[in-house]
Structure formats: structure tokens, C-alpha cells
Amino acid sequence: MEELGEKALEDPSIDKLVDERTIAEANKGNVVVDGQLAGWILKERTDLRIYLKAPEEVRLERIAKRDKLTLQDARLQTEQRESVQRERYLRHYSFQVEDRSIYQLVLDTSLGTIEDTAKVLISAAVMVRKAKKHKA
């Protein structure tokens, strides 16, 4: 995965292809699109943009467990991947990856269980759907 990120840094056509497919899926309507660039690419097409975050140590522990890595290896891979992403997004999209200004909801997933996080996300989606119906 890191190799693809580095390739995409040098070849913007990779992101362009993913962006086109992301937009095509979003245009179908009533979909949830997940991806680091999705909020930016679909900014004008979305009803709700959510950014999920967690403290670095929590993220690294999750990555190490998922990928069966040591904590140190997870840290090194994550730092490398995030460095490439930071440069790529700035170069190809002109935004700072740390910019959360486009999101209506920023949720720290370390505050509860996966089930707790899902409940918050579902509640937010229901709230937006109700608000949208009232406007119509």
C-alpha cells in the first residue's frame, strides 16, 4: 500500500482514476463513501461529512494488531505513509491533510467501543436525513 501512495505522488492519474470512481458511486445516491480523500472530492455532493480520528498511540496499536506488526514497525510505516499522503494531497489537491474544516462531525473513535462509534454515526445520519426531509 505504501508503494501505491508513493507511485500516486508522482503520477496524479492514479488519484484521478480513484476520484472518478468515487464520484460515480456517490452519484448513485444513498451511499456511504469511505476514504481519506472522499470528503474533499465529494464536498459539494454530500449531506454529511465525518472524520474519524484517534490518538496516535491508539491508531498505532490498532494498526500493529491488524497488520501483525510490532508497535515500532507500525509507527515507521505510518509515519512514512502519512508523510507521502501529506505531500501528495498538497501537491495534487492543494489542501493540508490536517484541515478538518469541511467536516460537519469529527469523532474520536477511542472514546468508546466500535458499537458506540456506530451508534453515534447512525444517529448523525438519521439527524441529517430528518433535517433534509423538513427542508423539502
PDB file of N, CA and C in Angstrom, residues 39-94:
ATOM      1  N   GLY A  39     -14.139  13.057   1.473  1.00  0.00           N
ATOM      2  CA  GLY A  39     -14.760  14.287   1.938  1.00  0.00           C
ATOM      3  C   GLY A  39     -14.427  15.472   1.055  1.00  0.00           C
ATOM      4  N   TRP A  40     -13.211  15.509   0.578  1.00  0.00           N
ATOM      5  CA  TRP A  40     -12.770  16.611  -0.282  1.00  0.00           C
ATOM      6  C   TRP A  40     -13.307  16.455  -1.703  1.00  0.00           C
ATOM      7  N   ILE A  41     -13.237  15.262  -2.228  1.00  0.00           N
ATOM      8  CA  ILE A  41     -13.667  15.011  -3.604  1.00  0.00           C
ATOM      9  C   ILE A  41     -15.172  15.197  -3.735  1.00  0.00           C
ATOM     10  N   LEU A  42     -15.912  14.795  -2.717  1.00  0.00           N
ATOM     11  CA  LEU A  42     -17.374  14.819  -2.780  1.00  0.00           C
ATOM     12  C   LEU A  42     -17.979  15.984  -2.007  1.00  0.00           C
ATOM     13  N   LYS A  43     -17.164  16.933  -1.647  1.00  0.00           N
ATOM     14  CA  LYS A  43     -17.580  18.028  -0.768  1.00  0.00           C
ATOM     15  C   LYS A  43     -18.933  18.623  -1.144  1.00  0.00           C
ATOM     16  N   GLU A  44     -19.152  18.900  -2.401  1.00  0.00           N
ATOM     17  CA  GLU A  44     -20.394  19.540  -2.844  1.00  0.00           C
ATOM     18  C   GLU A  44     -21.539  18.548  -3.044  1.00  0.00           C
ATOM     19  N   ARG A  45     -21.263  17.257  -2.993  1.00  0.00           N
ATOM     20  CA  ARG A  45     -22.280  16.242  -3.280  1.00  0.00           C
ATOM     21  C   ARG A  45     -22.807  15.555  -2.023  1.00  0.00           C
ATOM     22  N   THR A  46     -22.271  15.882  -0.869  1.00  0.00           N
ATOM     23  CA  THR A  46     -22.598  15.115   0.335  1.00  0.00           C
ATOM     24  C   THR A  46     -23.601  15.810   1.235  1.00  0.00           C
ATOM     25  N   ASP A  47     -24.297  15.003   2.003  1.00  0.00           N
ATOM     26  CA  ASP A  47     -25.190  15.521   3.034  1.00  0.00           C
ATOM     27  C   ASP A  47     -24.473  15.582   4.381  1.00  0.00           C
ATOM     28  N   LEU A  48     -23.494  14.709   4.564  1.00  0.00           N
ATOM     29  CA  LEU A  48     -22.784  14.643   5.839  1.00  0.00           C
ATOM     30  C   LEU A  48     -21.360  14.155   5.595  1.00  0.00           C
ATOM     31  N   ARG A  49     -20.424  14.919   6.106  1.00  0.00           N
ATOM     32  CA  ARG A  49     -19.012  14.523   6.020  1.00  0.00           C
ATOM     33  C   ARG A  49     -18.504  14.308   7.443  1.00  0.00           C
ATOM     34  N   ILE A  50     -17.956  13.117   7.676  1.00  0.00           N
ATOM     35  CA  ILE A  50     -17.493  12.718   9.001  1.00  0.00           C
ATOM     36  C   ILE A  50     -16.017  12.375   8.918  1.00  0.00           C
ATOM     37  N   TYR A  51     -15.263  12.829   9.908  1.00  0.00           N
ATOM     38  CA  TYR A  51     -13.854  12.467  10.009  1.00  0.00           C
ATOM     39  C   TYR A  51     -13.675  11.673  11.299  1.00  0.00           C
ATOM     40  N   LEU A  52     -13.193  10.449  11.166  1.00  0.00           N
ATOM     41  CA  LEU A  52     -12.930   9.609  12.330  1.00  0.00           C
ATOM     42  C   LEU A  52     -11.464   9.719  12.687  1.00  0.00           C
ATOM     43  N   LYS A  53     -11.186   9.940  13.963  1.00  0.00           N
ATOM     44  CA  LYS A  53      -9.807  10.085  14.404  1.00  0.00           C
ATOM     45  C   LYS A  53      -9.612   9.310  15.704  1.00  0.00           C
ATOM     46  N   ALA A  54      -8.346   9.160  16.066  1.00  0.00           N
ATOM     47  CA  ALA A  54      -7.976   8.551  17.345  1.00  0.00           C
ATOM     48  C   ALA A  54      -6.577   9.051  17.684  1.00  0.00           C
ATOM     49  N   PRO A  55      -6.239   9.085  18.970  1.00  0.00           N
ATOM     50  CA  PRO A  55      -4.881   9.482  19.340  1.00  0.00           C
ATOM     51  C   PRO A  55      -3.853   8.570  18.664  1.00  0.00           C
ATOM     52  N   GLU A  56      -2.688   9.109  18.415  1.00  0.00           N
ATOM     53  CA  GLU A  56      -1.656   8.373  17.682  1.00  0.00           C
ATOM     54  C   GLU A  56      -1.365   7.003  18.279  1.00  0.00           C
ATOM     55  N   GLU A  57      -1.221   6.916  19.579  1.00  0.00           N
ATOM     56  CA  GLU A  57      -0.891   5.623  20.198  1.00  0.00           C
ATOM     57  C   GLU A  57      -1.999   4.597  19.969  1.00  0.00           C
ATOM     58  N   VAL A  58      -3.230   5.024  20.035  1.00  0.00           N
ATOM     59  CA  VAL A  58      -4.361   4.117  19.785  1.00  0.00           C
ATOM     60  C   VAL A  58      -4.323   3.650  18.335  1.00  0.00           C
ATOM     61  N   ARG A  59      -4.121   4.589  17.422  1.00  0.00           N
ATOM     62  CA  ARG A  59      -4.041   4.240  15.997  1.00  0.00           C
ATOM     63  C   ARG A  59      -2.919   3.237  15.749  1.00  0.00           C
ATOM     64  N   LEU A  60      -1.756   3.492  16.329  1.00  0.00           N
ATOM     65  CA  LEU A  60      -0.615   2.604  16.109  1.00  0.00           C
ATOM     66  C   LEU A  60      -0.868   1.210  16.680  1.00  0.00           C
ATOM     67  N   GLU A  61      -1.487   1.141  17.840  1.00  0.00           N
ATOM     68  CA  GLU A  61      -1.815  -0.168  18.426  1.00  0.00           C
ATOM     69  C   GLU A  61      -2.790  -0.932  17.522  1.00  0.00           C
ATOM     70  N   ARG A  62      -3.772  -0.229  16.984  1.00  0.00           N
ATOM     71  CA  ARG A  62      -4.753  -0.864  16.093  1.00  0.00           C
ATOM     72  C   ARG A  62      -4.080  -1.359  14.811  1.00  0.00           C
ATOM     73  N   ILE A  63      -3.227  -0.549  14.245  1.00  0.00           N
ATOM     74  CA  ILE A  63      -2.512  -0.920  13.014  1.00  0.00           C
ATOM     75  C   ILE A  63      -1.608  -2.113  13.273  1.00  0.00           C
ATOM     76  N   ALA A  64      -0.861  -2.078  14.380  1.00  0.00           N
ATOM     77  CA  ALA A  64       0.041  -3.184  14.714  1.00  0.00           C
ATOM     78  C   ALA A  64      -0.738  -4.488  14.867  1.00  0.00           C
ATOM     79  N   LYS A  65      -1.862  -4.417  15.553  1.00  0.00           N
ATOM     80  CA  LYS A  65      -2.684  -5.619  15.748  1.00  0.00           C
ATOM     81  C   LYS A  65      -3.250  -6.116  14.419  1.00  0.00           C
ATOM     82  N   ARG A  66      -3.817  -5.202  13.629  1.00  0.00           N
ATOM     83  CA  ARG A  66      -4.430  -5.573  12.348  1.00  0.00           C
ATOM     84  C   ARG A  66      -3.419  -6.186  11.390  1.00  0.00           C
ATOM     85  N   ASP A  67      -2.229  -5.564  11.292  1.00  0.00           N
ATOM     86  CA  ASP A  67      -1.219  -5.990  10.326  1.00  0.00           C
ATOM     87  C   ASP A  67      -0.177  -6.935  10.904  1.00  0.00           C
ATOM     88  N   LYS A  68      -0.383  -7.306  12.181  1.00  0.00           N
ATOM     89  CA  LYS A  68       0.546  -8.221  12.861  1.00  0.00           C
ATOM     90  C   LYS A  68       1.983  -7.693  12.808  1.00  0.00           C
ATOM     91  N   LEU A  69       2.134  -6.445  13.259  1.00  0.00           N
ATOM     92  CA  LEU A  69       3.426  -5.768  13.281  1.00  0.00           C
ATOM     93  C   LEU A  69       3.806  -5.443  14.717  1.00  0.00           C
ATOM     94  N   THR A  70       5.073  -5.155  14.915  1.00  0.00           N
ATOM     95  CA  THR A  70       5.466  -4.592  16.202  1.00  0.00           C
ATOM     96  C   THR A  70       4.983  -3.150  16.224  1.00  0.00           C
ATOM     97  N   LEU A  71       4.883  -2.586  17.399  1.00  0.00           N
ATOM     98  CA  LEU A  71       4.473  -1.197  17.535  1.00  0.00           C
ATOM     99  C   LEU A  71       5.457  -0.279  16.808  1.00  0.00           C
ATOM    100  N   GLN A  72       6.727  -0.583  16.902  1.00  0.00           N
ATOM    101  CA  GLN A  72       7.756   0.223  16.230  1.00  0.00           C
ATOM    102  C   GLN A  72       7.610   0.156  14.709  1.00  0.00           C
ATOM    103  N   ASP A  73       7.362  -1.029  14.166  1.00  0.00           N
ATOM    104  CA  ASP A  73       7.170  -1.156  12.720  1.00  0.00           C
ATOM    105  C   ASP A  73       5.900  -0.424  12.268  1.00  0.00           C
ATOM    106  N   ALA A  74       4.853  -0.528  13.071  1.00  0.00           N
ATOM    107  CA  ALA A  74       3.617   0.189  12.745  1.00  0.00           C
ATOM    108  C   ALA A  74       3.871   1.693  12.734  1.00  0.00           C
ATOM    109  N   ARG A  75       4.659   2.183  13.683  1.00  0.00           N
ATOM    110  CA  ARG A  75       4.988   3.608  13.747  1.00  0.00           C
ATOM    111  C   ARG A  75       5.780   4.038  12.509  1.00  0.00           C
ATOM    112  N   LEU A  76       6.789   3.266  12.142  1.00  0.00           N
ATOM    113  CA  LEU A  76       7.615   3.622  10.983  1.00  0.00           C
ATOM    114  C   LEU A  76       6.792   3.632   9.693  1.00  0.00           C
ATOM    115  N   GLN A  77       5.987   2.604   9.489  1.00  0.00           N
ATOM    116  CA  GLN A  77       5.161   2.531   8.282  1.00  0.00           C
ATOM    117  C   GLN A  77       4.136   3.665   8.240  1.00  0.00           C
ATOM    118  N   THR A  78       3.537   3.953   9.371  1.00  0.00           N
ATOM    119  CA  THR A  78       2.528   5.005   9.441  1.00  0.00           C
ATOM    120  C   THR A  78       3.143   6.374   9.175  1.00  0.00           C
ATOM    121  N   GLU A  79       4.292   6.634   9.769  1.00  0.00           N
ATOM    122  CA  GLU A  79       4.965   7.916   9.536  1.00  0.00           C
ATOM    123  C   GLU A  79       5.327   8.088   8.069  1.00  0.00           C
ATOM    124  N   GLN A  80       5.817   7.023   7.435  1.00  0.00           N
ATOM    125  CA  GLN A  80       6.173   7.078   6.015  1.00  0.00           C
ATOM    126  C   GLN A  80       4.933   7.312   5.157  1.00  0.00           C
ATOM    127  N   ARG A  81       3.880   6.546   5.411  1.00  0.00           N
ATOM    128  CA  ARG A  81       2.647   6.665   4.629  1.00  0.00           C
ATOM    129  C   ARG A  81       2.040   8.063   4.780  1.00  0.00           C
ATOM    130  N   GLU A  82       1.983   8.566   6.004  1.00  0.00           N
ATOM    131  CA  GLU A  82       1.379   9.877   6.243  1.00  0.00           C
ATOM    132  C   GLU A  82       2.213  11.005   5.650  1.00  0.00           C
ATOM    133  N   SER A  83       3.515  10.836   5.622  1.00  0.00           N
ATOM    134  CA  SER A  83       4.383  11.835   5.003  1.00  0.00           C
ATOM    135  C   SER A  83       4.107  11.928   3.502  1.00  0.00           C
ATOM    136  N   VAL A  84       4.018  10.782   2.857  1.00  0.00           N
ATOM    137  CA  VAL A  84       3.736  10.737   1.416  1.00  0.00           C
ATOM    138  C   VAL A  84       2.340  11.305   1.146  1.00  0.00           C
ATOM    139  N   GLN A  85       1.351  10.927   1.964  1.00  0.00           N
ATOM    140  CA  GLN A  85      -0.008  11.434   1.776  1.00  0.00           C
ATOM    141  C   GLN A  85      -0.051  12.952   1.929  1.00  0.00           C
ATOM    142  N   ARG A  86       0.619  13.461   2.944  1.00  0.00           N
ATOM    143  CA  ARG A  86       0.636  14.900   3.191  1.00  0.00           C
ATOM    144  C   ARG A  86       1.157  15.645   1.959  1.00  0.00           C
ATOM    145  N   GLU A  87       2.258  15.165   1.413  1.00  0.00           N
ATOM    146  CA  GLU A  87       2.847  15.801   0.234  1.00  0.00           C
ATOM    147  C   GLU A  87       1.949  15.630  -0.989  1.00  0.00           C
ATOM    148  N   ARG A  88       1.407  14.449  -1.160  1.00  0.00           N
ATOM    149  CA  ARG A  88       0.557  14.150  -2.319  1.00  0.00           C
ATOM    150  C   ARG A  88      -0.698  15.007  -2.326  1.00  0.00           C
ATOM    151  N   TYR A  89      -1.375  15.099  -1.201  1.00  0.00           N
ATOM    152  CA  TYR A  89      -2.621  15.859  -1.143  1.00  0.00           C
ATOM    153  C   TYR A  89      -2.362  17.345  -1.363  1.00  0.00           C
ATOM    154  N   LEU A  90      -1.264  17.827  -0.848  1.00  0.00           N
ATOM    155  CA  LEU A  90      -0.928  19.231  -1.057  1.00  0.00           C
ATOM    156  C   LEU A  90      -0.576  19.481  -2.526  1.00  0.00           C
ATOM    157  N   ARG A  91       0.215  18.607  -3.103  1.00  0.00           N
ATOM    158  CA  ARG A  91       0.657  18.763  -4.491  1.00  0.00           C
ATOM    159  C   ARG A  91      -0.495  18.616  -5.487  1.00  0.00           C
ATOM    160  N   HIS A  92      -1.325  17.591  -5.317  1.00  0.00           N
ATOM    161  CA  HIS A  92      -2.361  17.293  -6.308  1.00  0.00           C
ATOM    162  C   HIS A  92      -3.717  17.941  -6.022  1.00  0.00           C
ATOM    163  N   TYR A  93      -3.981  18.239  -4.733  1.00  0.00           N
ATOM    164  CA  TYR A  93      -5.307  18.748  -4.377  1.00  0.00           C
ATOM    165  C   TYR A  93      -5.267  20.118  -3.702  1.00  0.00           C
ATOM    166  N   SER A  94      -4.101  20.580  -3.367  1.00  0.00           N
ATOM    167  CA  SER A  94      -3.923  21.892  -2.731  1.00  0.00           C
ATOM    168  C   SER A  94      -4.635  22.013  -1.380  1.00  0.00           C
TER     169      SER A  94
END
